[in-house]
Amino acid sequence: MLQHAVRAVKTVALLLLFCSASAMALPNTPQQNYLLKCSGCHDIDGSGTVAGGIPPLPGYIGSFLDDPQGRVYVLHVPGVISAGLDDTELADLLNYVNHKWGDVKARPFTAAEVKMNREHSVADVVKLRREIVSRFVRDGVKAGTYPWP
Ligand code: HEC
């Protein structure tokens, strides 16, 4: 009987330890942040949906990261700006996404660049994308199917 009680107490103690360890939560990995903050719209494989108005990332994200204005743009798309991630988490997340689906040779984001670019306000991201992509078309750079006018 006593043994059972001791075992039960030990189990509860272990559970508490486990719960408090996970509550102290290590920061999310970029992959976890992608799943939590981006995949709901862009899908796990980054494909998005044309019908839903979500552009695909694989094969195209690198074009934006290779372009100075494109780097400002990706930091101002609504899903990124409202992700609730700090500068370091966003830099790591965008580098992860780029590494997975973009141009591994693109210069990685640093927290300092994210901070600096976020301080610039972009009045109209759709217009900014249009400007960037018209240059891409001229220069033969790839951009994904974009559902917005
Ligand atoms: C609520 C849905 C939603 C979420 C969540 C979301 N996005 Fe998006 N994303 C969009 C839409 C819609 C666009 C295109 C609209 C625009 O450019 O303003 C877009 C555009 C983009 C683009 C530019 C692609 C292009 O071809 O123009 C990138 C890069 C991007 N998102 C990355 C992310 C990342 C990284 C996350 C997670 C932090 C994220 N998005 C979360 C809906 C979402």
Short mmCIF file of N, CA and C and ligand atoms in Angstrom, two decimals:
data_model
loop_
_atom_site.label_atom_id
_atom_site.label_comp_id
_atom_site.label_asym_id
_atom_site.label_seq_id
_atom_site.Cartn_x
_atom_site.Cartn_y
_atom_site.Cartn_z
N MET A 1 0.84 -1.21 0.00
CA MET A 1 0.00 0.00 0.00
C MET A 1 0.87 1.25 0.00
N LEU A 2 1.79 1.27 1.00
CA LEU A 2 2.68 2.44 1.11
C LEU A 2 3.54 2.56 -0.16
N GLN A 3 3.95 1.37 -0.63
CA GLN A 3 4.77 1.37 -1.86
C GLN A 3 4.03 2.02 -3.02
N HIS A 4 2.71 1.69 -3.11
CA HIS A 4 1.88 2.28 -4.18
C HIS A 4 1.86 3.79 -4.05
N ALA A 5 1.67 4.21 -2.78
CA ALA A 5 1.57 5.66 -2.54
C ALA A 5 2.88 6.34 -2.93
N VAL A 6 4.00 5.73 -2.55
CA VAL A 6 5.31 6.31 -2.87
C VAL A 6 5.49 6.38 -4.38
N ARG A 7 5.09 5.29 -5.04
CA ARG A 7 5.23 5.28 -6.49
C ARG A 7 4.37 6.38 -7.13
N ALA A 8 3.15 6.54 -6.59
CA ALA A 8 2.25 7.57 -7.15
C ALA A 8 2.86 8.95 -6.96
N VAL A 9 3.42 9.19 -5.78
CA VAL A 9 4.02 10.50 -5.51
C VAL A 9 5.19 10.73 -6.47
N LYS A 10 6.00 9.67 -6.64
CA LYS A 10 7.15 9.79 -7.55
C LYS A 10 6.68 10.12 -8.97
N THR A 11 5.61 9.44 -9.40
CA THR A 11 5.10 9.67 -10.76
C THR A 11 4.64 11.11 -10.91
N VAL A 12 3.90 11.58 -9.90
CA VAL A 12 3.40 12.96 -9.97
C VAL A 12 4.60 13.92 -10.00
N ALA A 13 5.60 13.63 -9.15
CA ALA A 13 6.77 14.52 -9.10
C ALA A 13 7.45 14.56 -10.46
N LEU A 14 7.57 13.38 -11.08
CA LEU A 14 8.21 13.32 -12.41
C LEU A 14 7.41 14.10 -13.45
N LEU A 15 6.09 13.91 -13.37
CA LEU A 15 5.22 14.62 -14.30
C LEU A 15 5.38 16.13 -14.15
N LEU A 16 5.41 16.56 -12.87
CA LEU A 16 5.55 18.01 -12.62
C LEU A 16 6.86 18.52 -13.19
N LEU A 17 7.91 17.72 -12.96
CA LEU A 17 9.23 18.11 -13.46
C LEU A 17 9.20 18.24 -14.98
N PHE A 18 8.58 17.24 -15.60
CA PHE A 18 8.51 17.22 -17.06
C PHE A 18 7.73 18.44 -17.57
N CYS A 19 6.57 18.70 -16.89
CA CYS A 19 5.73 19.81 -17.35
C CYS A 19 6.46 21.13 -17.17
N SER A 20 7.13 21.29 -16.01
CA SER A 20 7.77 22.59 -15.81
C SER A 20 8.94 22.75 -16.77
N ALA A 21 9.60 21.62 -17.11
CA ALA A 21 10.71 21.73 -18.08
C ALA A 21 10.15 22.18 -19.43
N SER A 22 8.98 21.64 -19.83
CA SER A 22 8.49 22.05 -21.13
C SER A 22 7.87 23.44 -21.05
N ALA A 23 7.41 23.82 -19.83
CA ALA A 23 6.87 25.18 -19.72
C ALA A 23 7.99 26.22 -19.80
N MET A 24 9.18 25.82 -19.33
CA MET A 24 10.32 26.74 -19.42
C MET A 24 10.76 26.90 -20.87
N ALA A 25 10.11 26.12 -21.68
CA ALA A 25 10.27 26.09 -23.13
C ALA A 25 11.53 26.73 -23.70
N LEU A 26 12.28 25.89 -24.31
CA LEU A 26 13.38 26.38 -25.12
C LEU A 26 12.75 27.14 -26.27
N PRO A 27 13.47 28.11 -26.86
CA PRO A 27 12.86 28.79 -28.00
C PRO A 27 12.54 27.79 -29.11
N ASN A 28 11.51 28.09 -29.89
CA ASN A 28 11.17 27.21 -31.01
C ASN A 28 12.31 27.18 -32.03
N THR A 29 12.46 26.05 -32.67
CA THR A 29 13.40 26.01 -33.79
C THR A 29 12.73 26.71 -34.97
N PRO A 30 13.52 27.14 -35.98
CA PRO A 30 12.92 27.75 -37.16
C PRO A 30 11.89 26.84 -37.81
N GLN A 31 12.17 25.53 -37.79
CA GLN A 31 11.22 24.59 -38.41
C GLN A 31 9.89 24.62 -37.65
N GLN A 32 9.97 24.65 -36.31
CA GLN A 32 8.74 24.72 -35.52
C GLN A 32 8.01 26.04 -35.81
N ASN A 33 8.77 27.13 -35.91
CA ASN A 33 8.12 28.41 -36.20
C ASN A 33 7.47 28.39 -37.57
N TYR A 34 8.11 27.75 -38.54
CA TYR A 34 7.47 27.67 -39.86
C TYR A 34 6.13 26.92 -39.73
N LEU A 35 6.17 25.80 -39.02
CA LEU A 35 4.94 25.01 -38.89
C LEU A 35 3.85 25.80 -38.17
N LEU A 36 4.27 26.51 -37.11
CA LEU A 36 3.29 27.24 -36.31
C LEU A 36 2.79 28.51 -36.99
N LYS A 37 3.70 29.24 -37.62
CA LYS A 37 3.37 30.60 -38.06
C LYS A 37 3.13 30.73 -39.56
N CYS A 38 3.59 29.79 -40.34
CA CYS A 38 3.53 29.98 -41.80
C CYS A 38 2.77 28.88 -42.51
N SER A 39 2.88 27.64 -42.03
CA SER A 39 2.37 26.53 -42.83
C SER A 39 0.86 26.54 -42.95
N GLY A 40 0.17 27.21 -42.02
CA GLY A 40 -1.29 27.29 -42.10
C GLY A 40 -1.73 27.88 -43.42
N CYS A 41 -0.99 28.84 -43.91
CA CYS A 41 -1.31 29.44 -45.22
C CYS A 41 -0.44 28.86 -46.33
N HIS A 42 0.87 28.80 -46.09
CA HIS A 42 1.78 28.41 -47.18
C HIS A 42 1.89 26.89 -47.34
N ASP A 43 1.31 26.14 -46.42
CA ASP A 43 1.33 24.69 -46.43
C ASP A 43 2.70 24.17 -45.99
N ILE A 44 2.72 22.91 -45.58
CA ILE A 44 3.95 22.34 -45.03
C ILE A 44 5.05 22.30 -46.11
N ASP A 45 4.63 22.06 -47.35
CA ASP A 45 5.62 21.99 -48.43
C ASP A 45 5.84 23.33 -49.11
N GLY A 46 5.29 24.41 -48.54
CA GLY A 46 5.53 25.76 -49.08
C GLY A 46 4.76 26.08 -50.35
N SER A 47 3.90 25.16 -50.77
CA SER A 47 3.29 25.33 -52.10
C SER A 47 2.20 26.41 -52.15
N GLY A 48 1.63 26.77 -51.00
CA GLY A 48 0.57 27.77 -50.99
C GLY A 48 -0.63 27.32 -51.80
N THR A 49 -1.48 28.22 -52.20
CA THR A 49 -2.57 27.87 -53.11
C THR A 49 -2.92 29.10 -53.94
N VAL A 50 -2.95 28.92 -55.23
CA VAL A 50 -3.27 30.05 -56.10
C VAL A 50 -4.70 30.51 -55.82
N ALA A 51 -5.60 29.51 -55.67
CA ALA A 51 -7.00 29.87 -55.43
C ALA A 51 -7.15 30.65 -54.12
N GLY A 52 -6.35 30.28 -53.12
CA GLY A 52 -6.44 30.96 -51.83
C GLY A 52 -5.63 32.25 -51.78
N GLY A 53 -4.95 32.56 -52.86
CA GLY A 53 -4.18 33.81 -52.91
C GLY A 53 -2.84 33.73 -52.21
N ILE A 54 -2.33 32.51 -52.01
CA ILE A 54 -1.04 32.35 -51.29
C ILE A 54 0.04 31.91 -52.28
N PRO A 55 1.03 32.77 -52.54
CA PRO A 55 2.06 32.40 -53.52
C PRO A 55 2.96 31.26 -53.03
N PRO A 56 3.47 30.45 -53.95
CA PRO A 56 4.37 29.36 -53.57
C PRO A 56 5.76 29.89 -53.21
N LEU A 57 6.43 29.22 -52.29
CA LEU A 57 7.79 29.64 -51.90
C LEU A 57 8.89 28.83 -52.60
N PRO A 58 8.75 27.51 -52.76
CA PRO A 58 9.86 26.73 -53.33
C PRO A 58 10.23 27.19 -54.74
N GLY A 59 11.53 27.41 -54.93
CA GLY A 59 12.01 27.82 -56.25
C GLY A 59 11.99 29.32 -56.45
N TYR A 60 11.30 30.06 -55.57
CA TYR A 60 11.12 31.50 -55.80
C TYR A 60 11.62 32.38 -54.66
N ILE A 61 11.58 31.85 -53.45
CA ILE A 61 11.95 32.68 -52.30
C ILE A 61 13.37 33.23 -52.46
N GLY A 62 14.24 32.42 -53.09
CA GLY A 62 15.62 32.85 -53.29
C GLY A 62 15.73 34.08 -54.17
N SER A 63 14.83 34.22 -55.15
CA SER A 63 14.88 35.39 -56.04
C SER A 63 14.74 36.67 -55.21
N PHE A 64 13.85 36.63 -54.23
CA PHE A 64 13.64 37.82 -53.40
C PHE A 64 14.83 38.07 -52.48
N LEU A 65 15.39 36.97 -51.95
CA LEU A 65 16.53 37.16 -51.04
C LEU A 65 17.79 37.61 -51.76
N ASP A 66 17.85 37.35 -53.07
CA ASP A 66 19.01 37.78 -53.84
C ASP A 66 18.90 39.24 -54.28
N ASP A 67 17.79 39.88 -53.93
CA ASP A 67 17.52 41.22 -54.43
C ASP A 67 17.34 42.18 -53.23
N PRO A 68 18.07 43.30 -53.19
CA PRO A 68 17.98 44.18 -52.02
C PRO A 68 16.55 44.62 -51.70
N GLN A 69 15.80 44.98 -52.76
CA GLN A 69 14.42 45.41 -52.52
C GLN A 69 13.54 44.20 -52.12
N GLY A 70 13.87 43.04 -52.68
CA GLY A 70 13.16 41.81 -52.35
C GLY A 70 13.33 41.46 -50.88
N ARG A 71 14.49 41.76 -50.33
CA ARG A 71 14.75 41.47 -48.92
C ARG A 71 13.87 42.35 -48.03
N VAL A 72 13.66 43.58 -48.47
CA VAL A 72 12.77 44.47 -47.71
C VAL A 72 11.33 43.95 -47.84
N TYR A 73 10.97 43.55 -49.08
CA TYR A 73 9.61 43.06 -49.34
C TYR A 73 9.24 41.88 -48.44
N VAL A 74 10.10 40.83 -48.42
CA VAL A 74 9.70 39.64 -47.65
C VAL A 74 9.54 39.94 -46.16
N LEU A 75 10.24 40.96 -45.70
CA LEU A 75 10.08 41.30 -44.28
C LEU A 75 8.80 42.09 -44.03
N HIS A 76 8.09 42.47 -45.10
CA HIS A 76 6.86 43.25 -44.92
C HIS A 76 5.60 42.55 -45.41
N VAL A 77 5.72 41.29 -45.89
CA VAL A 77 4.47 40.60 -46.25
C VAL A 77 3.70 40.37 -44.94
N PRO A 78 2.39 40.38 -45.02
CA PRO A 78 1.58 40.38 -43.79
C PRO A 78 1.91 39.23 -42.83
N GLY A 79 2.10 38.01 -43.39
CA GLY A 79 2.34 36.85 -42.53
C GLY A 79 3.64 36.97 -41.76
N VAL A 80 4.61 37.66 -42.33
CA VAL A 80 5.91 37.82 -41.67
C VAL A 80 5.82 38.95 -40.64
N ILE A 81 5.21 40.05 -41.07
CA ILE A 81 5.18 41.21 -40.18
C ILE A 81 4.33 40.94 -38.93
N SER A 82 3.31 40.07 -39.10
CA SER A 82 2.43 39.84 -37.95
C SER A 82 2.73 38.52 -37.26
N ALA A 83 3.89 37.91 -37.54
CA ALA A 83 4.18 36.58 -36.98
C ALA A 83 4.43 36.61 -35.47
N GLY A 84 4.72 37.78 -34.93
CA GLY A 84 4.98 37.86 -33.50
C GLY A 84 6.33 37.26 -33.13
N LEU A 85 7.27 37.27 -34.06
CA LEU A 85 8.61 36.74 -33.78
C LEU A 85 9.58 37.90 -33.64
N ASP A 86 10.63 37.68 -32.84
CA ASP A 86 11.60 38.78 -32.70
C ASP A 86 12.58 38.74 -33.89
N ASP A 87 13.48 39.72 -33.91
CA ASP A 87 14.36 39.88 -35.08
C ASP A 87 15.21 38.62 -35.33
N THR A 88 15.72 38.05 -34.25
CA THR A 88 16.57 36.85 -34.41
C THR A 88 15.74 35.67 -34.91
N GLU A 89 14.55 35.50 -34.32
CA GLU A 89 13.70 34.37 -34.74
C GLU A 89 13.30 34.51 -36.21
N LEU A 90 13.01 35.75 -36.62
CA LEU A 90 12.62 35.96 -38.02
C LEU A 90 13.78 35.72 -38.97
N ALA A 91 14.97 36.21 -38.58
CA ALA A 91 16.15 35.98 -39.41
C ALA A 91 16.36 34.48 -39.56
N ASP A 92 16.31 33.75 -38.45
CA ASP A 92 16.53 32.30 -38.50
C ASP A 92 15.46 31.60 -39.34
N LEU A 93 14.23 32.05 -39.18
CA LEU A 93 13.12 31.42 -39.91
C LEU A 93 13.27 31.66 -41.42
N LEU A 94 13.54 32.89 -41.81
CA LEU A 94 13.67 33.18 -43.24
C LEU A 94 14.89 32.46 -43.83
N ASN A 95 15.96 32.37 -43.05
CA ASN A 95 17.14 31.63 -43.53
C ASN A 95 16.81 30.14 -43.69
N TYR A 96 16.02 29.63 -42.76
CA TYR A 96 15.60 28.22 -42.85
C TYR A 96 14.77 28.00 -44.11
N VAL A 97 13.79 28.88 -44.33
CA VAL A 97 12.90 28.75 -45.50
C VAL A 97 13.73 28.87 -46.78
N ASN A 98 14.64 29.82 -46.80
CA ASN A 98 15.47 30.01 -47.99
C ASN A 98 16.37 28.80 -48.22
N HIS A 99 16.90 28.26 -47.14
CA HIS A 99 17.79 27.11 -47.28
C HIS A 99 17.04 25.91 -47.82
N LYS A 100 15.80 25.79 -47.40
CA LYS A 100 15.00 24.64 -47.80
C LYS A 100 14.52 24.77 -49.25
N TRP A 101 14.13 25.98 -49.63
CA TRP A 101 13.43 26.11 -50.92
C TRP A 101 14.00 27.19 -51.84
N GLY A 102 15.04 27.87 -51.39
CA GLY A 102 15.48 29.02 -52.18
C GLY A 102 16.89 28.87 -52.70
N ASP A 103 17.65 29.92 -52.50
CA ASP A 103 19.01 29.96 -53.03
C ASP A 103 19.97 29.92 -51.84
N VAL A 104 20.60 28.75 -51.66
CA VAL A 104 21.47 28.60 -50.48
C VAL A 104 22.64 29.58 -50.52
N LYS A 105 22.91 30.13 -51.71
CA LYS A 105 24.04 31.08 -51.79
C LYS A 105 23.61 32.50 -51.40
N ALA A 106 22.31 32.72 -51.23
CA ALA A 106 21.85 34.07 -50.86
C ALA A 106 22.43 34.43 -49.49
N ARG A 107 22.75 35.70 -49.33
CA ARG A 107 23.31 36.15 -48.06
C ARG A 107 22.26 35.94 -46.96
N PRO A 108 22.67 35.27 -45.87
CA PRO A 108 21.69 35.04 -44.80
C PRO A 108 21.25 36.35 -44.15
N PHE A 109 20.02 36.36 -43.64
CA PHE A 109 19.57 37.50 -42.85
C PHE A 109 20.27 37.48 -41.50
N THR A 110 20.55 38.66 -40.98
CA THR A 110 20.99 38.76 -39.59
C THR A 110 19.88 39.49 -38.85
N ALA A 111 19.90 39.35 -37.52
CA ALA A 111 18.88 40.05 -36.72
C ALA A 111 18.98 41.55 -36.98
N ALA A 112 20.20 42.07 -37.16
CA ALA A 112 20.37 43.52 -37.37
C ALA A 112 19.71 43.97 -38.67
N GLU A 113 19.84 43.16 -39.72
CA GLU A 113 19.19 43.55 -40.99
C GLU A 113 17.66 43.49 -40.87
N VAL A 114 17.19 42.46 -40.18
CA VAL A 114 15.74 42.35 -39.99
C VAL A 114 15.23 43.58 -39.25
N LYS A 115 15.93 43.94 -38.18
CA LYS A 115 15.52 45.10 -37.38
C LYS A 115 15.49 46.37 -38.25
N MET A 116 16.58 46.57 -39.00
CA MET A 116 16.69 47.78 -39.82
C MET A 116 15.57 47.83 -40.86
N ASN A 117 15.34 46.69 -41.55
CA ASN A 117 14.32 46.67 -42.59
C ASN A 117 12.91 46.80 -42.04
N ARG A 118 12.70 46.26 -40.85
CA ARG A 118 11.35 46.36 -40.29
C ARG A 118 11.04 47.80 -39.90
N GLU A 119 12.08 48.58 -39.62
CA GLU A 119 11.84 49.96 -39.23
C GLU A 119 11.37 50.82 -40.41
N HIS A 120 11.74 50.39 -41.64
CA HIS A 120 11.20 51.08 -42.83
C HIS A 120 9.75 50.69 -42.95
N SER A 121 8.87 51.67 -43.18
CA SER A 121 7.51 51.20 -43.41
C SER A 121 7.28 51.07 -44.91
N VAL A 122 6.52 50.05 -45.28
CA VAL A 122 6.17 49.85 -46.68
C VAL A 122 4.67 50.07 -46.78
N ALA A 123 4.28 51.10 -47.52
CA ALA A 123 2.86 51.48 -47.55
C ALA A 123 2.04 50.42 -48.28
N ASP A 124 2.58 49.86 -49.36
CA ASP A 124 1.78 48.96 -50.18
C ASP A 124 2.66 47.81 -50.67
N VAL A 125 2.55 46.66 -49.99
CA VAL A 125 3.44 45.54 -50.34
C VAL A 125 3.14 44.98 -51.72
N VAL A 126 1.87 45.03 -52.11
CA VAL A 126 1.51 44.48 -53.42
C VAL A 126 2.17 45.32 -54.52
N LYS A 127 2.14 46.64 -54.33
CA LYS A 127 2.77 47.55 -55.30
C LYS A 127 4.29 47.31 -55.32
N LEU A 128 4.86 47.16 -54.13
CA LEU A 128 6.31 46.92 -54.05
C LEU A 128 6.66 45.63 -54.80
N ARG A 129 5.85 44.58 -54.60
CA ARG A 129 6.14 43.32 -55.29
C ARG A 129 6.05 43.51 -56.81
N ARG A 130 5.05 44.26 -57.23
CA ARG A 130 4.88 44.49 -58.67
C ARG A 130 6.14 45.15 -59.25
N GLU A 131 6.66 46.14 -58.53
CA GLU A 131 7.88 46.83 -59.01
C GLU A 131 9.05 45.85 -59.11
N ILE A 132 9.19 45.05 -58.05
CA ILE A 132 10.32 44.11 -58.01
C ILE A 132 10.19 43.10 -59.15
N VAL A 133 8.97 42.55 -59.29
CA VAL A 133 8.79 41.49 -60.28
C VAL A 133 8.90 42.03 -61.70
N SER A 134 8.56 43.29 -61.92
CA SER A 134 8.74 43.80 -63.29
C SER A 134 10.24 43.85 -63.61
N ARG A 135 11.06 44.10 -62.63
CA ARG A 135 12.52 44.01 -62.86
C ARG A 135 12.94 42.57 -63.09
N PHE A 136 12.37 41.65 -62.29
CA PHE A 136 12.70 40.22 -62.44
C PHE A 136 12.39 39.77 -63.87
N VAL A 137 11.20 40.17 -64.36
CA VAL A 137 10.79 39.75 -65.70
C VAL A 137 11.80 40.27 -66.72
N ARG A 138 12.17 41.52 -66.56
CA ARG A 138 13.15 42.12 -67.47
C ARG A 138 14.48 41.36 -67.44
N ASP A 139 14.89 40.96 -66.20
CA ASP A 139 16.21 40.33 -66.05
C ASP A 139 16.17 38.81 -66.11
N GLY A 140 15.00 38.25 -66.37
CA GLY A 140 14.88 36.78 -66.46
C GLY A 140 15.00 36.07 -65.12
N VAL A 141 14.61 36.75 -64.04
CA VAL A 141 14.65 36.12 -62.71
C VAL A 141 13.26 35.52 -62.42
N LYS A 142 13.25 34.34 -61.74
CA LYS A 142 11.98 33.65 -61.51
C LYS A 142 11.19 34.26 -60.35
N ALA A 143 9.87 34.34 -60.53
CA ALA A 143 8.98 34.69 -59.41
C ALA A 143 7.78 33.76 -59.48
N GLY A 144 7.21 33.43 -58.33
CA GLY A 144 6.09 32.49 -58.29
C GLY A 144 4.81 33.11 -58.82
N THR A 145 3.86 32.23 -59.15
CA THR A 145 2.54 32.69 -59.58
C THR A 145 1.94 33.51 -58.45
N TYR A 146 1.52 34.69 -58.81
CA TYR A 146 1.06 35.60 -57.77
C TYR A 146 -0.39 35.96 -58.06
N PRO A 147 -1.25 35.68 -57.12
CA PRO A 147 -2.67 35.80 -57.39
C PRO A 147 -3.23 37.22 -57.31
N TRP A 148 -2.40 38.16 -56.87
CA TRP A 148 -2.92 39.51 -56.68
C TRP A 148 -2.69 40.33 -57.95
N PRO A 149 -3.55 41.28 -58.22
CA PRO A 149 -3.43 42.02 -59.48
C PRO A 149 -2.10 42.79 -59.59
C1 HEC B 1 -2.66 34.32 -43.12
C2 HEC B 1 -1.97 33.66 -44.20
C3 HEC B 1 -0.46 33.77 -44.23
C4 HEC B 1 0.44 33.43 -43.24
C5 HEC B 1 0.16 32.90 -41.86
C6 HEC B 1 1.76 33.67 -43.80
N1 HEC B 1 1.65 34.12 -45.08
FE1 HEC B 1 3.19 34.55 -46.34
N2 HEC B 1 1.88 35.26 -47.70
C7 HEC B 1 0.50 35.23 -47.60
C8 HEC B 1 -0.09 35.94 -48.72
C9 HEC B 1 -1.58 36.13 -48.98
C10 HEC B 1 0.98 36.42 -49.47
C11 HEC B 1 0.90 37.28 -50.75
C12 HEC B 1 0.36 38.64 -50.44
C13 HEC B 1 1.31 39.74 -50.37
O1 HEC B 1 2.37 39.75 -51.02
O2 HEC B 1 0.98 40.69 -49.63
C14 HEC B 1 2.21 35.98 -48.83
C15 HEC B 1 3.47 36.21 -49.30
C16 HEC B 1 4.62 35.71 -48.74
C17 HEC B 1 5.94 35.82 -49.32
C18 HEC B 1 6.27 36.49 -50.63
C19 HEC B 1 6.08 35.50 -51.78
C20 HEC B 1 5.88 36.15 -53.12
O3 HEC B 1 6.04 35.45 -54.13
O4 HEC B 1 5.55 37.33 -53.19
C21 HEC B 1 6.81 35.24 -48.47
C22 HEC B 1 8.31 35.09 -48.64
C23 HEC B 1 6.04 34.76 -47.35
N3 HEC B 1 4.71 35.06 -47.53
C24 HEC B 1 6.59 34.12 -46.25
C25 HEC B 1 5.85 33.82 -45.10
C26 HEC B 1 6.44 33.33 -43.89
C27 HEC B 1 7.93 33.05 -43.68
C28 HEC B 1 5.42 33.15 -43.00
C29 HEC B 1 5.49 32.73 -41.56
C30 HEC B 1 6.23 33.60 -40.68
C31 HEC B 1 4.19 33.54 -43.68
N4 HEC B 1 4.50 33.95 -44.94
C32 HEC B 1 2.94 33.47 -43.11
C33 HEC B 1 -0.21 34.61 -46.59
C34 HEC B 1 0.31 34.19 -45.38
#
